[in-house]
PDB file of C-alpha atoms in Angstrom:
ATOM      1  CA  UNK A   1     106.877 157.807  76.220  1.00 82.00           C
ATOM      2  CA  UNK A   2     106.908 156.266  73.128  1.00 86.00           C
ATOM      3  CA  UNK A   3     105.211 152.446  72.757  1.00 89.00           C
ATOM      4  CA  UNK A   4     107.261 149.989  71.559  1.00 94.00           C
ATOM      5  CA  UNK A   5     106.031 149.046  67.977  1.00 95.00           C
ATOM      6  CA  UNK A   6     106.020 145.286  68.624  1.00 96.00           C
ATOM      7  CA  UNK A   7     103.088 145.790  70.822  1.00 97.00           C
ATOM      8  CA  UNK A   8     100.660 146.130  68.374  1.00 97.00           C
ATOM      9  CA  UNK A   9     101.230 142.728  67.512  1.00 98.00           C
ATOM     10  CA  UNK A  10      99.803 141.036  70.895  1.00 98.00           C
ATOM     11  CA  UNK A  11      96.178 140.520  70.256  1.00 98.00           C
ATOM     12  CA  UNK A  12      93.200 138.933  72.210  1.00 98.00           C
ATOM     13  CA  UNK A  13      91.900 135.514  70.153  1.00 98.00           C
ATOM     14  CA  UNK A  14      88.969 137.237  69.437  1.00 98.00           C
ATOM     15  CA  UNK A  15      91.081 139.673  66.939  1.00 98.00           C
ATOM     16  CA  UNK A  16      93.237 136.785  65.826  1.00 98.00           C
ATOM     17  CA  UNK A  17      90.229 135.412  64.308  1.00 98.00           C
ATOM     18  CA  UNK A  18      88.587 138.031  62.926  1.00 98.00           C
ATOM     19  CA  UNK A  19      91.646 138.834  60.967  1.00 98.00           C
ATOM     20  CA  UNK A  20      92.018 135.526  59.756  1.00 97.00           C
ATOM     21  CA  UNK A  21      87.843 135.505  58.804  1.00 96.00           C
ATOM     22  CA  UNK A  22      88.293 138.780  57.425  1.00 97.00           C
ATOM     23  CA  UNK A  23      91.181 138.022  55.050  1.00 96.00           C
ATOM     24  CA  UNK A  24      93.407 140.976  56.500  1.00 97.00           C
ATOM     25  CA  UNK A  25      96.540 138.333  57.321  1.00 98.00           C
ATOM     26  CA  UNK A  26      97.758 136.737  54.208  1.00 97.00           C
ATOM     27  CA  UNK A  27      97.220 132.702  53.626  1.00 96.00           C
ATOM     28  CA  UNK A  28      98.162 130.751  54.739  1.00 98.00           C
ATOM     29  CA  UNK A  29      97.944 131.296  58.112  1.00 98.00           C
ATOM     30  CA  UNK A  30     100.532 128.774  60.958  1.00 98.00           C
ATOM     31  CA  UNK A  31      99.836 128.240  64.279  1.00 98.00           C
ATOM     32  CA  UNK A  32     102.192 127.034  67.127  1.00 98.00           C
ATOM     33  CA  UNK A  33     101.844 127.667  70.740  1.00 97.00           C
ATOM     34  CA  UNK A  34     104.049 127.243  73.974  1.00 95.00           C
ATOM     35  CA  UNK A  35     104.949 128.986  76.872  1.00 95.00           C
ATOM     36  CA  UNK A  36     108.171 129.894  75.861  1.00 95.00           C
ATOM     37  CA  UNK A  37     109.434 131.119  79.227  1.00 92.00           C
ATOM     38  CA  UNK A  38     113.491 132.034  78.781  1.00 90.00           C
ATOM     39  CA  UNK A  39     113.832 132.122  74.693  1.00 92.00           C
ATOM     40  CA  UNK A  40     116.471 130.293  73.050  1.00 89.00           C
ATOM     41  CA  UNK A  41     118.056 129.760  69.882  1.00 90.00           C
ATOM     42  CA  UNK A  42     115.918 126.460  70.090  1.00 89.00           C
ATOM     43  CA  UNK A  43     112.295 128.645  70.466  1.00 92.00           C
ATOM     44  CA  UNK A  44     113.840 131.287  67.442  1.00 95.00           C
ATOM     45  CA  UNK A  45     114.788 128.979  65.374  1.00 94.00           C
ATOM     46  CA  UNK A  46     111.600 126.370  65.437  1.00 95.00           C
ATOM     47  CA  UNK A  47     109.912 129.576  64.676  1.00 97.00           C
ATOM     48  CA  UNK A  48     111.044 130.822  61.965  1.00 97.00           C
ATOM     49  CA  UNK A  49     111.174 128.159  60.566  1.00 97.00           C
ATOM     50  CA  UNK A  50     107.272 127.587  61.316  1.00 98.00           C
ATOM     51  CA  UNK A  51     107.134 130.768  59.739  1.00 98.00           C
ATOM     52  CA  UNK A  52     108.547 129.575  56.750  1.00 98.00           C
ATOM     53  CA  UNK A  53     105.682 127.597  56.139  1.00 98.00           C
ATOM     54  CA  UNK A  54     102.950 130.074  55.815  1.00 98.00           C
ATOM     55  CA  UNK A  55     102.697 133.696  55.277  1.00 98.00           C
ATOM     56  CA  UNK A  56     101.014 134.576  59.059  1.00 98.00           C
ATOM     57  CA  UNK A  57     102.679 132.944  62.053  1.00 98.00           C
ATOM     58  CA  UNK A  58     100.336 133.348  65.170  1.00 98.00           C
ATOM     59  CA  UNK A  59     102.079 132.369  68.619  1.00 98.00           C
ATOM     60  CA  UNK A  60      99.777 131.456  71.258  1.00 98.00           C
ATOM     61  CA  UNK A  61     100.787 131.364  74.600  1.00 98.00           C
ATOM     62  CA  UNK A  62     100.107 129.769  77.516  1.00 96.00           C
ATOM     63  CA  UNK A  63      98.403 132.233  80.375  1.00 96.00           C
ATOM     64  CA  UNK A  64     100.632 131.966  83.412  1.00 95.00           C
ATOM     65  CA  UNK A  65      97.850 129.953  84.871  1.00 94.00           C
ATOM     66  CA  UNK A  66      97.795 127.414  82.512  1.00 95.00           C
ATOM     67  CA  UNK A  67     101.660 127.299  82.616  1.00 94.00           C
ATOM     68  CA  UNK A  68     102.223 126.540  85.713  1.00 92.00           C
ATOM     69  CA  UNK A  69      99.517 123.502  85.419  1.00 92.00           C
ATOM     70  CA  UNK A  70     101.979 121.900  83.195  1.00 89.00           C
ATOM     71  CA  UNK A  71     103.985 120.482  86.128  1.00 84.00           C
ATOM     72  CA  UNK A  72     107.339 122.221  85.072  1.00 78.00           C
ATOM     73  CA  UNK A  73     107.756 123.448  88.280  1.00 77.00           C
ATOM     74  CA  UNK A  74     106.585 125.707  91.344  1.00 80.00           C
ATOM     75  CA  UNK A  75     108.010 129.150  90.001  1.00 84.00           C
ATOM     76  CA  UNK A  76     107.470 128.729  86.719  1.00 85.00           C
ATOM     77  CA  UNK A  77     106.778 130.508  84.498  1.00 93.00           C
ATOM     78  CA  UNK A  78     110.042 132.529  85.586  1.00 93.00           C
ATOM     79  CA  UNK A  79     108.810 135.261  82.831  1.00 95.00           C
ATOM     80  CA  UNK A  80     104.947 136.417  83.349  1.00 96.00           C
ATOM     81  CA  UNK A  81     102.764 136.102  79.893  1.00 97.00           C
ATOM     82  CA  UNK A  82     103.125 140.092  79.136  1.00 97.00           C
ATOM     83  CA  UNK A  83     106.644 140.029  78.864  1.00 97.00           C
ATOM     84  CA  UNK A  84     106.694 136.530  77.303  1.00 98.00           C
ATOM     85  CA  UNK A  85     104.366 137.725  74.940  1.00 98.00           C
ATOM     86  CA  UNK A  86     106.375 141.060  74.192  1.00 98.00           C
ATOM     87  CA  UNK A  87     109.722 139.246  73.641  1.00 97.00           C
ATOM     88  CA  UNK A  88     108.091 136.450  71.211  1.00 98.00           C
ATOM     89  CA  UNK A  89     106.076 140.059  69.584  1.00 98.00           C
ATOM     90  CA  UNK A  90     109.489 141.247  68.955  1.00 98.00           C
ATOM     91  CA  UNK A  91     110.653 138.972  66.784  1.00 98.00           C
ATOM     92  CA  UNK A  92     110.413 139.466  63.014  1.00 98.00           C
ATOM     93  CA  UNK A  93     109.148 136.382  61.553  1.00 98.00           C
ATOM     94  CA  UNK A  94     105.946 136.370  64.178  1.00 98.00           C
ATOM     95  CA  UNK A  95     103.305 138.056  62.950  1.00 98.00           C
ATOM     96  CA  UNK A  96     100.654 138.160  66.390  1.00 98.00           C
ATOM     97  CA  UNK A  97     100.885 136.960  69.834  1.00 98.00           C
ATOM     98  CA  UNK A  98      97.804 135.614  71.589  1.00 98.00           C
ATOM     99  CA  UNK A  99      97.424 133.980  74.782  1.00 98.00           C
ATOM    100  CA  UNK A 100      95.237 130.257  76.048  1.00 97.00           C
ATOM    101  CA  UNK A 101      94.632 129.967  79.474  1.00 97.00           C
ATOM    102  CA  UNK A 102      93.155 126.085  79.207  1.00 96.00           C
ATOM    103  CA  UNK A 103      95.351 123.454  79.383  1.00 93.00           C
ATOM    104  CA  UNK A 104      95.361 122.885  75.303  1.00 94.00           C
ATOM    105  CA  UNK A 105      95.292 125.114  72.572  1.00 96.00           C
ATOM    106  CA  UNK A 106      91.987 122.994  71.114  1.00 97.00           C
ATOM    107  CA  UNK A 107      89.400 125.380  71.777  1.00 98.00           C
ATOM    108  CA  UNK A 108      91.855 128.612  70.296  1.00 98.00           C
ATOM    109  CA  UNK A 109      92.480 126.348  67.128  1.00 98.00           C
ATOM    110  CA  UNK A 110      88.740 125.752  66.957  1.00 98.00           C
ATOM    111  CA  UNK A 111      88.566 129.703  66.796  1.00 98.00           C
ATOM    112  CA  UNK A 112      90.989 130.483  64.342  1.00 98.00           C
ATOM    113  CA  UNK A 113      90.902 128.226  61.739  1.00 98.00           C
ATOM    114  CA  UNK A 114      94.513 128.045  60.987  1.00 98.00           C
ATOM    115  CA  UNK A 115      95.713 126.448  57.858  1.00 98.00           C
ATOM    116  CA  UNK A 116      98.513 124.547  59.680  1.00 98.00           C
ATOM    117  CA  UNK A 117      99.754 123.961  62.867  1.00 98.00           C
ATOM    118  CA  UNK A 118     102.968 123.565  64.299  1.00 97.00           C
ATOM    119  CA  UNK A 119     104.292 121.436  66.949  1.00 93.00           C
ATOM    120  CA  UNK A 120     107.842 120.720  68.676  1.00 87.00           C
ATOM    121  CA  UNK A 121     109.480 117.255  66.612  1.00 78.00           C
ATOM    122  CA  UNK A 122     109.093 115.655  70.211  1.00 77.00           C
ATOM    123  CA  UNK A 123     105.141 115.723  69.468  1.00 76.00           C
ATOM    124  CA  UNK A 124     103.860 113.037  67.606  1.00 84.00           C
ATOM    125  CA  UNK A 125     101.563 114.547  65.647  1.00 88.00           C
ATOM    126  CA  UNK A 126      98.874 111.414  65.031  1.00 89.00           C
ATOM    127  CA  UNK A 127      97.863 111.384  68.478  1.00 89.00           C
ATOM    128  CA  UNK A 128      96.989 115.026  69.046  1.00 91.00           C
ATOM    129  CA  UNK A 129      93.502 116.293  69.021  1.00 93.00           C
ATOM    130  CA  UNK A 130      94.780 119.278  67.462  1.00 94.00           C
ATOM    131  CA  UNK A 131      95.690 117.810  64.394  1.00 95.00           C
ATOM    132  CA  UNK A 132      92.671 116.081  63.623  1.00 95.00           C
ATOM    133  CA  UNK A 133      90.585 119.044  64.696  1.00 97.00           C
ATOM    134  CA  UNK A 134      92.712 121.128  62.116  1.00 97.00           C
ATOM    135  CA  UNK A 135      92.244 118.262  59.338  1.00 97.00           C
ATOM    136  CA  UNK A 136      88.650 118.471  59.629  1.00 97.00           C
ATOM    137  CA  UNK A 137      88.956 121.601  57.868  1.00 97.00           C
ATOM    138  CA  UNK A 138      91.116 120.703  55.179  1.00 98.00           C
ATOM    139  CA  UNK A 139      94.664 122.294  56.938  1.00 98.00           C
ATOM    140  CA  UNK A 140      97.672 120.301  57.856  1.00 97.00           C
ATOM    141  CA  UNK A 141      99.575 119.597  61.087  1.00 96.00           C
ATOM    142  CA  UNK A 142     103.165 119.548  61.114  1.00 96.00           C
ATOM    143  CA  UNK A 143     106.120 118.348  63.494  1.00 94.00           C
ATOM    144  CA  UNK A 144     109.580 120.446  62.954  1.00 93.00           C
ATOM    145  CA  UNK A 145     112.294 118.500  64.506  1.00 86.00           C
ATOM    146  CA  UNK A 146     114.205 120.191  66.935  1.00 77.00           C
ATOM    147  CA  UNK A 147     117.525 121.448  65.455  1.00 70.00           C
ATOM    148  CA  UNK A 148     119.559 122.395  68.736  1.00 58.00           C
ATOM    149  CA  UNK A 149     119.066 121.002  71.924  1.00 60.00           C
ATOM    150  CA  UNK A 150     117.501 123.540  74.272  1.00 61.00           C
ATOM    151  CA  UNK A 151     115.281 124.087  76.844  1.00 65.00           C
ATOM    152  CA  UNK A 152     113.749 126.625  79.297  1.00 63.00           C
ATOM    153  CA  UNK A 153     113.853 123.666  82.183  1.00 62.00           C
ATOM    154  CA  UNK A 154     117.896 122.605  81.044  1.00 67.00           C
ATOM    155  CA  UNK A 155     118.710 126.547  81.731  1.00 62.00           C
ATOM    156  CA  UNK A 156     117.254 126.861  84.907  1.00 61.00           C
ATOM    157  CA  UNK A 157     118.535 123.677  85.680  1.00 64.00           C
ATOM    158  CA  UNK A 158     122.086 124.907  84.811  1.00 66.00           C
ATOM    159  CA  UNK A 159     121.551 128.361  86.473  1.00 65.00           C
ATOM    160  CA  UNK A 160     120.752 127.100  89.463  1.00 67.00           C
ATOM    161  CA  UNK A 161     123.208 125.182  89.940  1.00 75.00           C
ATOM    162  CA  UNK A 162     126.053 127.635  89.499  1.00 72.00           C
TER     163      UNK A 162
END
């Protein structure tokens, strides 16, 4: 059977960051993370429009583990990190998929190095320990307001109810 192509596009961090050290993903480099359970034209569009930013988008992920210490809910995540991962791989405008299994992406951002990172426009962006962890370095942190109003939590809400 033949592998889907997006595959090779889910990496361990350790590969993110030697690709980013090495030079072999064009600068500069944007990082966002989620869990992204049930995409939506909310998660596409937020990232490609992160995308837009940079020339590498890297999508971290949260482990199912550290999902489901988020609080959003006994059965979630309703999609397990594989097939989140494969779904965001699929998408055109993300170049690698990589996963975090602690409850922030701090220690993964430590490892990569990005040149900016992306949050949610719900995030306010001063307080994070991401963004002054990726200032130290000399990158940028940056909130993208949300341009439709989704979420993972308002469609199971709705599905459920039906």
């Amino acid at each position: 059977m033949m592998r889907a192509r997006f595959e090779d596009k889910i990496l361990s961090p350790e590969v993110c960051a030697q690709r980013i050290a090495s030079g072999d993903w064009a600068g500069p480099v944007v990082f966002t993370n989620g869990v992204f359970d049930i995409l939506h034209r909310g998660h596409v569009t937020y990232l490609d429009q992160a995308a837009q930013l940079g020339a590498t988008l890297v999508v971290a992920i949260n482990t199912d583990a550290s999902a489901r210490r988020l609080g959003k809910g006994p059965d979630r995540p309703l999609n397990n990190e594989n097939d989140r991962a494969a779904l965001l791989a699929s998408l055109a405008c993300v170049s690698a998929v990589t996963f975090f299994d602690e409850d922030t992406p701090v220690a993964l951002i430590g490892l990569l190095r990005p040149d900016i990172i992306v949050k949610g426009g719900d995030y306010d962006m001063q307080v994070l320990p991401e963004t002054r962890l990726v200032e130290s370095w000399g990158g940028k942190a940056v909130a993208i307001p949300f341009e439709f109003a989704r979420s993972t939590t308002a469609l199971v809400t709705k599905i459920r109810q039906t």
